[in-house]
mmCIF file of C-alpha atoms and ligand atoms in Angstrom:
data_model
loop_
_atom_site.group_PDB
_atom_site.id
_atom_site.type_symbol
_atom_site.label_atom_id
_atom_site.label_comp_id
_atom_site.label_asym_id
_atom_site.label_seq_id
_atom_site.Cartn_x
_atom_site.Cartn_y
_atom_site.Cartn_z
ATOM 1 C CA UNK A 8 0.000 0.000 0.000
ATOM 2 C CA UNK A 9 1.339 3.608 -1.043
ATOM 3 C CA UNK A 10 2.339 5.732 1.820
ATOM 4 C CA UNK A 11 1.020 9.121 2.729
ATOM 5 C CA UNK A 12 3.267 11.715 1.711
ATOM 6 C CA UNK A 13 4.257 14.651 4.108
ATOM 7 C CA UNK A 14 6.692 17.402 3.796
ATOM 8 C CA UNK A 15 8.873 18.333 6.214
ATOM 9 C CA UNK A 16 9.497 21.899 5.433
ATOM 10 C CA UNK A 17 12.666 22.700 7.754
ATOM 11 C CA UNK A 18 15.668 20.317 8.402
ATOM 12 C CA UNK A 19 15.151 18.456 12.250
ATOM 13 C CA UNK A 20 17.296 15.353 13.638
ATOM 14 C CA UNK A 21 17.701 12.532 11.157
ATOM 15 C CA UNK A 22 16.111 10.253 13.769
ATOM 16 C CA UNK A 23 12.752 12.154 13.547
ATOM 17 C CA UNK A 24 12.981 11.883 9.778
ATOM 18 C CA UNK A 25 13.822 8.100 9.571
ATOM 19 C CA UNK A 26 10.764 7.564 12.264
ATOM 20 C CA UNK A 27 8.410 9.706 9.820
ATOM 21 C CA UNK A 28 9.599 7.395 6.946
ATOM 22 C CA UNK A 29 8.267 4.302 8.984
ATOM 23 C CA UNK A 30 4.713 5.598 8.208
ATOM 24 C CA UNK A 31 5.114 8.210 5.723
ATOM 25 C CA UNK A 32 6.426 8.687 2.044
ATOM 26 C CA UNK A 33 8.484 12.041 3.097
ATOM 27 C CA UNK A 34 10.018 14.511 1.242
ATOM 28 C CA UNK A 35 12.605 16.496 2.994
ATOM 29 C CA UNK A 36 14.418 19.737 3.362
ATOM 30 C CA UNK A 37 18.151 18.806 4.570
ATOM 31 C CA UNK A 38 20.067 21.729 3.612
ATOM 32 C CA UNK A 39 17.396 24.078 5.897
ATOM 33 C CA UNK A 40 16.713 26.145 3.246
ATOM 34 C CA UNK A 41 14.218 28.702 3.970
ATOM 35 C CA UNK A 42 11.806 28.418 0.582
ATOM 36 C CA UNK A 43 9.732 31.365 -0.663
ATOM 37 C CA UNK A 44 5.972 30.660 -0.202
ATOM 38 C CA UNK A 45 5.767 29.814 -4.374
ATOM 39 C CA UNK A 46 8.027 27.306 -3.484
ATOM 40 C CA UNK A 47 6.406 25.885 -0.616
ATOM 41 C CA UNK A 48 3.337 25.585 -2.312
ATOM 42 C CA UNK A 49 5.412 23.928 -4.809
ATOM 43 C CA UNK A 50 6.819 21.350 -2.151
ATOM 44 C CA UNK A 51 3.295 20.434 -0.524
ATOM 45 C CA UNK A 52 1.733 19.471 -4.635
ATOM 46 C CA UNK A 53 -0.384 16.254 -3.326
ATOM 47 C CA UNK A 54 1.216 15.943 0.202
ATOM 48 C CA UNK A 55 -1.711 15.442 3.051
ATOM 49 C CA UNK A 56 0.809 16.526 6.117
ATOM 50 C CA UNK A 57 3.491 18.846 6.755
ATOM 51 C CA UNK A 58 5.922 19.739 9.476
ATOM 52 C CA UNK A 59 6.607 23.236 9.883
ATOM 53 C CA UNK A 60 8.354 25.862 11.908
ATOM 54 C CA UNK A 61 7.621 29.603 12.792
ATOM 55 C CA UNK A 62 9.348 30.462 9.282
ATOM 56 C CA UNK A 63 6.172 28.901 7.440
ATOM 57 C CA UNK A 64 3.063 30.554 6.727
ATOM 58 C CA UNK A 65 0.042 28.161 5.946
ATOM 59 C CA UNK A 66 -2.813 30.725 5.305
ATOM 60 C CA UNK A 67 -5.814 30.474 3.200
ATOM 61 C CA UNK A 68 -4.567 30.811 -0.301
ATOM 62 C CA UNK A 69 -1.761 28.199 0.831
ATOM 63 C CA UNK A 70 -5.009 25.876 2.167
ATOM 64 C CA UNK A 71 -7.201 26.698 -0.936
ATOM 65 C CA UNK A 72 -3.876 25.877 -3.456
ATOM 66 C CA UNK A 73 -3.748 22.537 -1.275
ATOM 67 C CA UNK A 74 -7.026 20.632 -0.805
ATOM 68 C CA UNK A 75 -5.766 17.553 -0.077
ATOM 69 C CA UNK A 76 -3.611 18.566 2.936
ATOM 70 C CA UNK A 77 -4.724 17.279 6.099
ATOM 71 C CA UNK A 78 -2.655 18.519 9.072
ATOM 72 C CA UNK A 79 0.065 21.022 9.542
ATOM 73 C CA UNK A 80 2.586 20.055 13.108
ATOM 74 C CA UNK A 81 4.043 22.897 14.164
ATOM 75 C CA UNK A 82 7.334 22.909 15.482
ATOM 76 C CA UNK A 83 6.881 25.389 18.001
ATOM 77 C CA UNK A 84 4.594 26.556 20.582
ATOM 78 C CA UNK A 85 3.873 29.494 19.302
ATOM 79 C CA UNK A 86 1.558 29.396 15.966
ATOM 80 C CA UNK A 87 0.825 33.103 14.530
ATOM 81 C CA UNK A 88 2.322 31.486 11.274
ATOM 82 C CA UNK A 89 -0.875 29.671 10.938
ATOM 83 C CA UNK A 90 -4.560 31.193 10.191
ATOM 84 C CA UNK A 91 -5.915 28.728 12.467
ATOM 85 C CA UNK A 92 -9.494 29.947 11.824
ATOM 86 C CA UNK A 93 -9.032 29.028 8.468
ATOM 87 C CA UNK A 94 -7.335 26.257 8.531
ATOM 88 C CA UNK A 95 -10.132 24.589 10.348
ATOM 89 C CA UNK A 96 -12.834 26.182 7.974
ATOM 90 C CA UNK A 97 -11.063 23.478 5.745
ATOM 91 C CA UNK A 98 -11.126 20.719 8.439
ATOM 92 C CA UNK A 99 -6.900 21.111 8.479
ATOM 93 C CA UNK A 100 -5.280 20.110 11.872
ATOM 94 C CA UNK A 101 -3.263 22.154 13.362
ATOM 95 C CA UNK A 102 -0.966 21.000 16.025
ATOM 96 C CA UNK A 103 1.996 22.534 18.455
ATOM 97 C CA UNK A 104 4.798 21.903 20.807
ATOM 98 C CA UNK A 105 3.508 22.765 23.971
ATOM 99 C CA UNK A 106 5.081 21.797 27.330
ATOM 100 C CA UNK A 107 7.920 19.961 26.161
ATOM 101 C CA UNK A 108 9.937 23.265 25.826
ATOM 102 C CA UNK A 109 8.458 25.088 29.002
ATOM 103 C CA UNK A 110 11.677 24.935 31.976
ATOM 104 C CA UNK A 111 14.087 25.486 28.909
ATOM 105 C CA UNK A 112 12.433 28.381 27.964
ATOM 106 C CA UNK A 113 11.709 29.809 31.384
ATOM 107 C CA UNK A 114 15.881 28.942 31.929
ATOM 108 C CA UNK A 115 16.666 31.249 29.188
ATOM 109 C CA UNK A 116 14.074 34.122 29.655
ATOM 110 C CA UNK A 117 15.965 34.017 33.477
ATOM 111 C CA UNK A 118 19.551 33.718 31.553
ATOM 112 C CA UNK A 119 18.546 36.947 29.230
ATOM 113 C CA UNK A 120 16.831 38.871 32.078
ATOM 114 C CA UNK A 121 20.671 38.350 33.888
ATOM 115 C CA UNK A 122 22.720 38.927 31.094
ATOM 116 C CA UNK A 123 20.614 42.238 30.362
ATOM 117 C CA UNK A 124 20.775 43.320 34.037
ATOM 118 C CA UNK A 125 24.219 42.355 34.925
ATOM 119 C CA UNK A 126 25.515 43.728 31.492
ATOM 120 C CA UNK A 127 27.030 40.360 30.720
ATOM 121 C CA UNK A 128 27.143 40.565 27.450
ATOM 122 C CA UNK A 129 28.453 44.544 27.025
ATOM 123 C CA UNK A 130 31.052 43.667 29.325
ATOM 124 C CA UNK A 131 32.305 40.828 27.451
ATOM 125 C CA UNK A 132 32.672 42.704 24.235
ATOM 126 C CA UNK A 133 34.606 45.715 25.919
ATOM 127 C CA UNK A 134 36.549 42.785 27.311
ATOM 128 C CA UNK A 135 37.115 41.209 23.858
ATOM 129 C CA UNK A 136 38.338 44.703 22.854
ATOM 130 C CA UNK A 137 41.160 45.028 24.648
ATOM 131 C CA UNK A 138 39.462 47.642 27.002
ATOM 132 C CA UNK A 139 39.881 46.155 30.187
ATOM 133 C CA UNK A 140 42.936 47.745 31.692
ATOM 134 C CA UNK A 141 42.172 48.749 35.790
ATOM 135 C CA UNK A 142 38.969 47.609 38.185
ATOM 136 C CA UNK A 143 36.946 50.202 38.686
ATOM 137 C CA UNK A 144 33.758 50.748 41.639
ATOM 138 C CA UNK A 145 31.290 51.786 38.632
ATOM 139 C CA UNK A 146 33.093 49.377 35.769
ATOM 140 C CA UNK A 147 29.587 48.021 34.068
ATOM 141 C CA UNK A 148 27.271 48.633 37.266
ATOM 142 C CA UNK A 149 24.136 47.228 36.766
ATOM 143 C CA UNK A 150 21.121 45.914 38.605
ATOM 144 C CA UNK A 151 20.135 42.981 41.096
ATOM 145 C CA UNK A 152 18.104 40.801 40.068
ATOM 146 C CA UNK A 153 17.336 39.062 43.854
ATOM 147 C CA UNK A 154 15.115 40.613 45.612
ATOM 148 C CA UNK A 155 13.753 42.943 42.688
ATOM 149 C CA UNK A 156 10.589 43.433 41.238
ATOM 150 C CA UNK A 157 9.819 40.760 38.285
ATOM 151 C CA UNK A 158 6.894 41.457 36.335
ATOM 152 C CA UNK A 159 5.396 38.538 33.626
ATOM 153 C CA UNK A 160 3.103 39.782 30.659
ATOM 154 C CA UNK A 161 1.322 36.945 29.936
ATOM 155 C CA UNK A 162 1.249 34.294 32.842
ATOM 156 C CA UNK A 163 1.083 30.621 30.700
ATOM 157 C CA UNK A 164 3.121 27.578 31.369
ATOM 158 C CA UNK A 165 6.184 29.680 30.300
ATOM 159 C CA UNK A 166 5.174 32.779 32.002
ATOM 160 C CA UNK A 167 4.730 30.995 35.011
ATOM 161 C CA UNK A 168 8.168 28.653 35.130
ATOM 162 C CA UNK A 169 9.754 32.177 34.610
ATOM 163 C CA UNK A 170 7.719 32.984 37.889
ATOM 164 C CA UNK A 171 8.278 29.882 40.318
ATOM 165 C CA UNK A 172 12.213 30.723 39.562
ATOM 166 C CA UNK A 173 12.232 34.668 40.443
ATOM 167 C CA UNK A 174 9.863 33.725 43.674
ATOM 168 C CA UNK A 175 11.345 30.509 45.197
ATOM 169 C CA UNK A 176 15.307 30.978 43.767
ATOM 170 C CA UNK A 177 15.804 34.537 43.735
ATOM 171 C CA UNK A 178 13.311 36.073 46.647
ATOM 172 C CA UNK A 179 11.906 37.953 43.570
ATOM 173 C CA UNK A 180 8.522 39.814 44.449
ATOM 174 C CA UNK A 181 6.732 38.812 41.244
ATOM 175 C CA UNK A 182 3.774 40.677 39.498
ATOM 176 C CA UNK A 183 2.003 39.931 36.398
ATOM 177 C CA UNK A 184 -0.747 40.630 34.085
ATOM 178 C CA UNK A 185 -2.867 38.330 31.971
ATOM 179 C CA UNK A 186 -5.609 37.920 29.872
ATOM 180 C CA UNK A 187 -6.835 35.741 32.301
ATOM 181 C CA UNK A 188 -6.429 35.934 35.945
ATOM 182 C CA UNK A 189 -4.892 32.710 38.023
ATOM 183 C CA UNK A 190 -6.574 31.168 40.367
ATOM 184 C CA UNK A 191 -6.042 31.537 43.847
ATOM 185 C CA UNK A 192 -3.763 28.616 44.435
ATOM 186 C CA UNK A 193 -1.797 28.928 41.509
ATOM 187 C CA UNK A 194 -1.304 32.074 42.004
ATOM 188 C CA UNK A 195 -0.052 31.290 46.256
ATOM 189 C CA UNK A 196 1.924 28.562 44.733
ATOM 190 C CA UNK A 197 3.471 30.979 42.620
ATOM 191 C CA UNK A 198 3.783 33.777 44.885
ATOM 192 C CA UNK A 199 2.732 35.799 42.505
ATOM 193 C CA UNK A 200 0.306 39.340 42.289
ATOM 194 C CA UNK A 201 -1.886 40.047 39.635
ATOM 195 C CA UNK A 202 -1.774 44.117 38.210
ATOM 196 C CA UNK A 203 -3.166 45.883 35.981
ATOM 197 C CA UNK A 204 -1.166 46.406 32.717
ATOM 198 C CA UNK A 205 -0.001 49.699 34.252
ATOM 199 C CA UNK A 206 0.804 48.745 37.363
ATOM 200 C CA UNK A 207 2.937 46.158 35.955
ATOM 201 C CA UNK A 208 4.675 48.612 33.599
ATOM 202 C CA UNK A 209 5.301 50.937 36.542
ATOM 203 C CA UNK A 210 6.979 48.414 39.139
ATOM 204 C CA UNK A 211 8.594 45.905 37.637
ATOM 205 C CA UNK A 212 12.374 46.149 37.784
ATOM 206 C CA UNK A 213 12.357 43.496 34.748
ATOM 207 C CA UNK A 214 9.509 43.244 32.714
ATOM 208 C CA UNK A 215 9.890 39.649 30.598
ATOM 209 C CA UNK A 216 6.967 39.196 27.950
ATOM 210 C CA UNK A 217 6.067 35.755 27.326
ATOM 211 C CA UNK A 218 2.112 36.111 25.736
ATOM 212 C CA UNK A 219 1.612 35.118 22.430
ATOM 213 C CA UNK A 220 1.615 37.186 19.062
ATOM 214 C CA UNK A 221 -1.738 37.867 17.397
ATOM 215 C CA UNK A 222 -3.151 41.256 15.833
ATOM 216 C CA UNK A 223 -4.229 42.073 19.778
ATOM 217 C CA UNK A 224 -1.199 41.725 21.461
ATOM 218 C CA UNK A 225 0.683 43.576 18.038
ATOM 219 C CA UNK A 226 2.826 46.832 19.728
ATOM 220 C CA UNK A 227 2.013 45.620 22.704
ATOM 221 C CA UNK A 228 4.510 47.344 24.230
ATOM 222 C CA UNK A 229 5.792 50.958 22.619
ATOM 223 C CA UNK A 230 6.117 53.857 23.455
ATOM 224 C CA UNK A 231 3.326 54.884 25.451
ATOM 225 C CA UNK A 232 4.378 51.555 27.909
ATOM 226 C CA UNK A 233 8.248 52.360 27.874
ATOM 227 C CA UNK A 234 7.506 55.792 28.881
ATOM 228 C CA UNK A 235 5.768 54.120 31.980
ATOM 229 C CA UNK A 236 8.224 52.051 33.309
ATOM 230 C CA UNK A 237 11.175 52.666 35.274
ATOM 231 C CA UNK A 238 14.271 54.449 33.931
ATOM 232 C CA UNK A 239 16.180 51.747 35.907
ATOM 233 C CA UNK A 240 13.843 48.482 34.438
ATOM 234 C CA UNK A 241 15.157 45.840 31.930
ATOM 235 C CA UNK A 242 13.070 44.623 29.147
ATOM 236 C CA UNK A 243 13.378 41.133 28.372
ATOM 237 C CA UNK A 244 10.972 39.688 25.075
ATOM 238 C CA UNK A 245 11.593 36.015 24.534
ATOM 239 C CA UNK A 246 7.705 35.876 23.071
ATOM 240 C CA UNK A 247 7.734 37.154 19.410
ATOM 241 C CA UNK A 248 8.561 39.565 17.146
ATOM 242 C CA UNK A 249 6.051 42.394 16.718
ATOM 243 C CA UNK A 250 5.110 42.400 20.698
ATOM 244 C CA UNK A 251 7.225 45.176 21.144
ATOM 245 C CA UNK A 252 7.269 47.921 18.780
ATOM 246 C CA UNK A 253 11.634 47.907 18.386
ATOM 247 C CA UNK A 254 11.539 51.282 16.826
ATOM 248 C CA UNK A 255 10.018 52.672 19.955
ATOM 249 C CA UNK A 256 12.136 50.581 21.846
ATOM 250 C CA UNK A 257 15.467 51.723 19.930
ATOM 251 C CA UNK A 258 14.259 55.358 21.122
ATOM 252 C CA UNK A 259 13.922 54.315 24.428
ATOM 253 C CA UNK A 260 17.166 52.228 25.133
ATOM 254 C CA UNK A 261 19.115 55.350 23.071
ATOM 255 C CA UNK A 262 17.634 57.658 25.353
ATOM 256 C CA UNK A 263 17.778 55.790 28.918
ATOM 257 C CA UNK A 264 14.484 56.070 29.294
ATOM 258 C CA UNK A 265 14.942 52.313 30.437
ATOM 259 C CA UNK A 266 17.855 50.901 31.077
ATOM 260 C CA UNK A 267 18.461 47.589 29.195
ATOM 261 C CA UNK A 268 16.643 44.827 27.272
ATOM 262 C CA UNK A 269 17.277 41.587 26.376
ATOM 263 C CA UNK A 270 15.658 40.877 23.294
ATOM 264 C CA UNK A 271 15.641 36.733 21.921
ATOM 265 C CA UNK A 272 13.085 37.938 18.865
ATOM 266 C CA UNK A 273 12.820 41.022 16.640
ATOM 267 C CA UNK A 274 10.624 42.708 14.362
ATOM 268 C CA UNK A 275 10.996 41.339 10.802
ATOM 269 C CA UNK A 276 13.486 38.227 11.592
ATOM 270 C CA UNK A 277 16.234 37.502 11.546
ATOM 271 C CA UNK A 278 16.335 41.015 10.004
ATOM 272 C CA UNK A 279 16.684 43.353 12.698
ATOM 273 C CA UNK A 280 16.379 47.023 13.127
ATOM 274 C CA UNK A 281 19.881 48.015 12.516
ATOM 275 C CA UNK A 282 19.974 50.913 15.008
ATOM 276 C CA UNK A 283 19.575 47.831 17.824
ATOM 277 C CA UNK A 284 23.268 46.318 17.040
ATOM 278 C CA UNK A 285 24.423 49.906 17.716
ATOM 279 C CA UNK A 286 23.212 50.074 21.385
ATOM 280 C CA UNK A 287 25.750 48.851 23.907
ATOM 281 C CA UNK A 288 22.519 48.605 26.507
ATOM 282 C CA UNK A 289 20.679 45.467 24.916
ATOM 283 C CA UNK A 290 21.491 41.958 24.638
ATOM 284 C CA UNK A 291 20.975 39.998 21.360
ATOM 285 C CA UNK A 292 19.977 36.614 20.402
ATOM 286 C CA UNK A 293 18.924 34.880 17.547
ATOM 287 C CA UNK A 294 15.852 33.324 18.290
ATOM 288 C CA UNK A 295 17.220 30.434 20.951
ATOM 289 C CA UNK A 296 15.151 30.728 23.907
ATOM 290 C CA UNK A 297 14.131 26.797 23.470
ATOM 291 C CA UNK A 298 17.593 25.430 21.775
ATOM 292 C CA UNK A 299 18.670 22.865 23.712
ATOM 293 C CA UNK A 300 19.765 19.752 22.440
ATOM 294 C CA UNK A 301 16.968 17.502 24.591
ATOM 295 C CA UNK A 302 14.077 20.042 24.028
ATOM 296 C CA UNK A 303 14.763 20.833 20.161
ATOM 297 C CA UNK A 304 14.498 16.989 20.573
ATOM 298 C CA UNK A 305 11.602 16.399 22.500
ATOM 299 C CA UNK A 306 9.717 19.500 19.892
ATOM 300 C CA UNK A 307 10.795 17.312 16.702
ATOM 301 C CA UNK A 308 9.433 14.106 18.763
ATOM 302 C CA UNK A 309 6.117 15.655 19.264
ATOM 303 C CA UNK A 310 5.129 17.300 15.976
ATOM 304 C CA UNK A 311 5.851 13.571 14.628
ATOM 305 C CA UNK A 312 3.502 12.132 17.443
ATOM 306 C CA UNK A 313 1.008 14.408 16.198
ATOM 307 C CA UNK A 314 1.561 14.088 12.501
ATOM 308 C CA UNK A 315 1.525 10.024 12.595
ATOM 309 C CA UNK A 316 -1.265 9.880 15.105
ATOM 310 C CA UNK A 317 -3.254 12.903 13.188
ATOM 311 C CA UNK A 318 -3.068 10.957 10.224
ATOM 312 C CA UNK A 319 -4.330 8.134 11.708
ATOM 313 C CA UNK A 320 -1.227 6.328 11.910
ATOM 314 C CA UNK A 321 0.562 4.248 14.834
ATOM 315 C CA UNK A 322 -1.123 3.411 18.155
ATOM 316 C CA UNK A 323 -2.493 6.679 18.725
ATOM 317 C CA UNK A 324 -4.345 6.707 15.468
ATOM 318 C CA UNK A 325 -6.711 9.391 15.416
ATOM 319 C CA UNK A 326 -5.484 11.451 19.157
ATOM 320 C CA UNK A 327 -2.403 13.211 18.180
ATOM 321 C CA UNK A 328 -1.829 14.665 21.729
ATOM 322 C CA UNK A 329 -1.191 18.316 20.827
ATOM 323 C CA UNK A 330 -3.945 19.766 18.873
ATOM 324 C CA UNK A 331 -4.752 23.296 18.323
ATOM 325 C CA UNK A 332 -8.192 22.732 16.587
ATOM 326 C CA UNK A 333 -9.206 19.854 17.959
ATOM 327 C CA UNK A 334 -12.832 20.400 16.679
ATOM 328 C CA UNK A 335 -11.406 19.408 13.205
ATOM 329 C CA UNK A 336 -10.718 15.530 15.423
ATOM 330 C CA UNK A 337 -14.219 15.790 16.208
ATOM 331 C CA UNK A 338 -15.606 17.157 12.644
HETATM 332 C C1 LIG B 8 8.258 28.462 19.890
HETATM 333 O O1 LIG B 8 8.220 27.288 20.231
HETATM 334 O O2 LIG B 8 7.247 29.119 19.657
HETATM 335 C C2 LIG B 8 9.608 29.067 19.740
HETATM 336 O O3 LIG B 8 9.544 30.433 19.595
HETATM 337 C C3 LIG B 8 10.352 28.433 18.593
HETATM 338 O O4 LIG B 8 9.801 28.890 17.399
#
């Protein structure tokens, strides 16, 4: 009997790719090229599954171009790269990577949030340069994190990992604002305060966002909300791209208005505003706040669970354990 055929649009471990081929006819993308969306339309021509990453868009004239696709596993928790409302207008699955990458995350929002306050990273380059000649009592001063004020926009799974480890390891008095608020337990267990959006802005000593991208949460932070916070507060966005409005935030950080920020995704990646690489007051990274070796792992594991069980292969046949439209399952 003919396999289904899936596309796996990004290269992952060889290991998920030879487990894929156990129940699927796959086509691949080993050199990790990042394809145009002509030629991933191209690549999906009769496939009924794909694997994806945040670098994919699968929107409506993507879905209308490709009937016969079934289910699209994303890579990632995050999924503003897929029209979700659309894709299950078309009865297409959409899965995610939930949980599996929730303590390595939360380890490097903490990791940025240090770097940014501690000025790890500036210090290192003046280091580099040659410019380290004499200790001084003000040589790259910057701010405690112990004890300070950590504030959490958006208080998920990640949101709150980042939370248990600023309460319970670093005596951290911990704020946050949410959508929704916690309940009462969860939020003792956490030792954590729910504010109002301004409040939060106006006390925290670190701000880290961690709430998902979508046309509401767009700008969520520019320049209205950096002129609220403190001139001593770090900024630390290991959500997405487009949360924070970087132009504003280049203004800001030029101007002290804050003092640091710690930024994992940008505005147009991996294009950046250029007038951020000029700043010695924020921290850079590419995009790594889940890249560790067992989590990238345990994501490429999981969005094959939920493509071979979504496509009704394996034991699981038919309950791929991360959906995001699970009303397609039930359609
Ligand atoms: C996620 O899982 O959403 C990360 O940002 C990786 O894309």
């Amino acid at each position: 009997m003919m396999k289904p055929a899936i596309l796996v649009a990004r290269a992952v471990f060889p290991e998920t790719i030879a487990r894929l081929r156990e129940h699927f006819e796959v086509s691949d993308n080993p050199d990790d090229e990042v394809w145009s969306k002509q030629e991933l339309s191209r690549r999906l021509q009769g496939k009924v599954g794909a694997l994806t990453t945040g670098s994919e868009r699968i929107d409506a004239e993507l879905l209308d171009a490709h009937p016969q696709l079934k289910l699209v596993a994303n890579m990632a928790v995050g999924y503003n790269n897929f029209d979700v409302e659309a894709c299950t207008a078309r009865g297409v699955l959409c899965t995610n990577t939930p949980d599996v990458l929730t303590e390595t995350t939360a380890d490097f929002g903490f990791a940025l949030m240090m770097a940014t306050a501690r000025r790890i990273a500036e210090s290192e380059h003046a280091l580099r340069r040659g410019e380290w000649t004499k200790w001084s009592y003000d040589m790259f001063i910057g701010s405690d994190v112990h004890g300070a004020t950590l504030g959490i926009l958006g208080m998920g799974r990640i949101g709150q990992a980042i939370a248990r480890r600023g309460a319970h390891g670093f005596g951290m008095q911990v704020i946050y604002h949410n959508r929704s608020r916690l309940d009462q337990a969860t939020e003792a267990a956490l030792n954590a305060r729910y504010v109002s959006k301004e409040e939060l802005l106006r006390e925290a000593d670190h701000l880290v966002l961690v709430l998902p991208y979508s046309a509401s949460s767009h700008h969520a932070i520019g320049e209205a909300e950096l002129a609220l916070m403190k001139p001593s507060a770090c900024l630390i966005n290991i959500a997405r791209g487009g949360i924070v409005d970087d132009a504003a935030l280049v203004r800001a950080l030029a101007a002290r208005q804050i003092a640091a920020a710690g930024l994992d995704v940008f505005e147009n990646e991996p294009a950046l505003n250029p007038a951020l690489l000029e700043l010695p007051n924020v921290v850079l990274t590419p995009h790594i706040a889940s890249a560790t070796v067992a989590t990238r792992r345990a994501m490429a594991e999981l969005a094959a669970d939920n493509l071979i069980a979504g496509l009704g292969c394996g034991p699981q046949a038919g309950r791929p354990p991360t959906p995001i439209n699970p009303q397609v399952l039930a359609g």
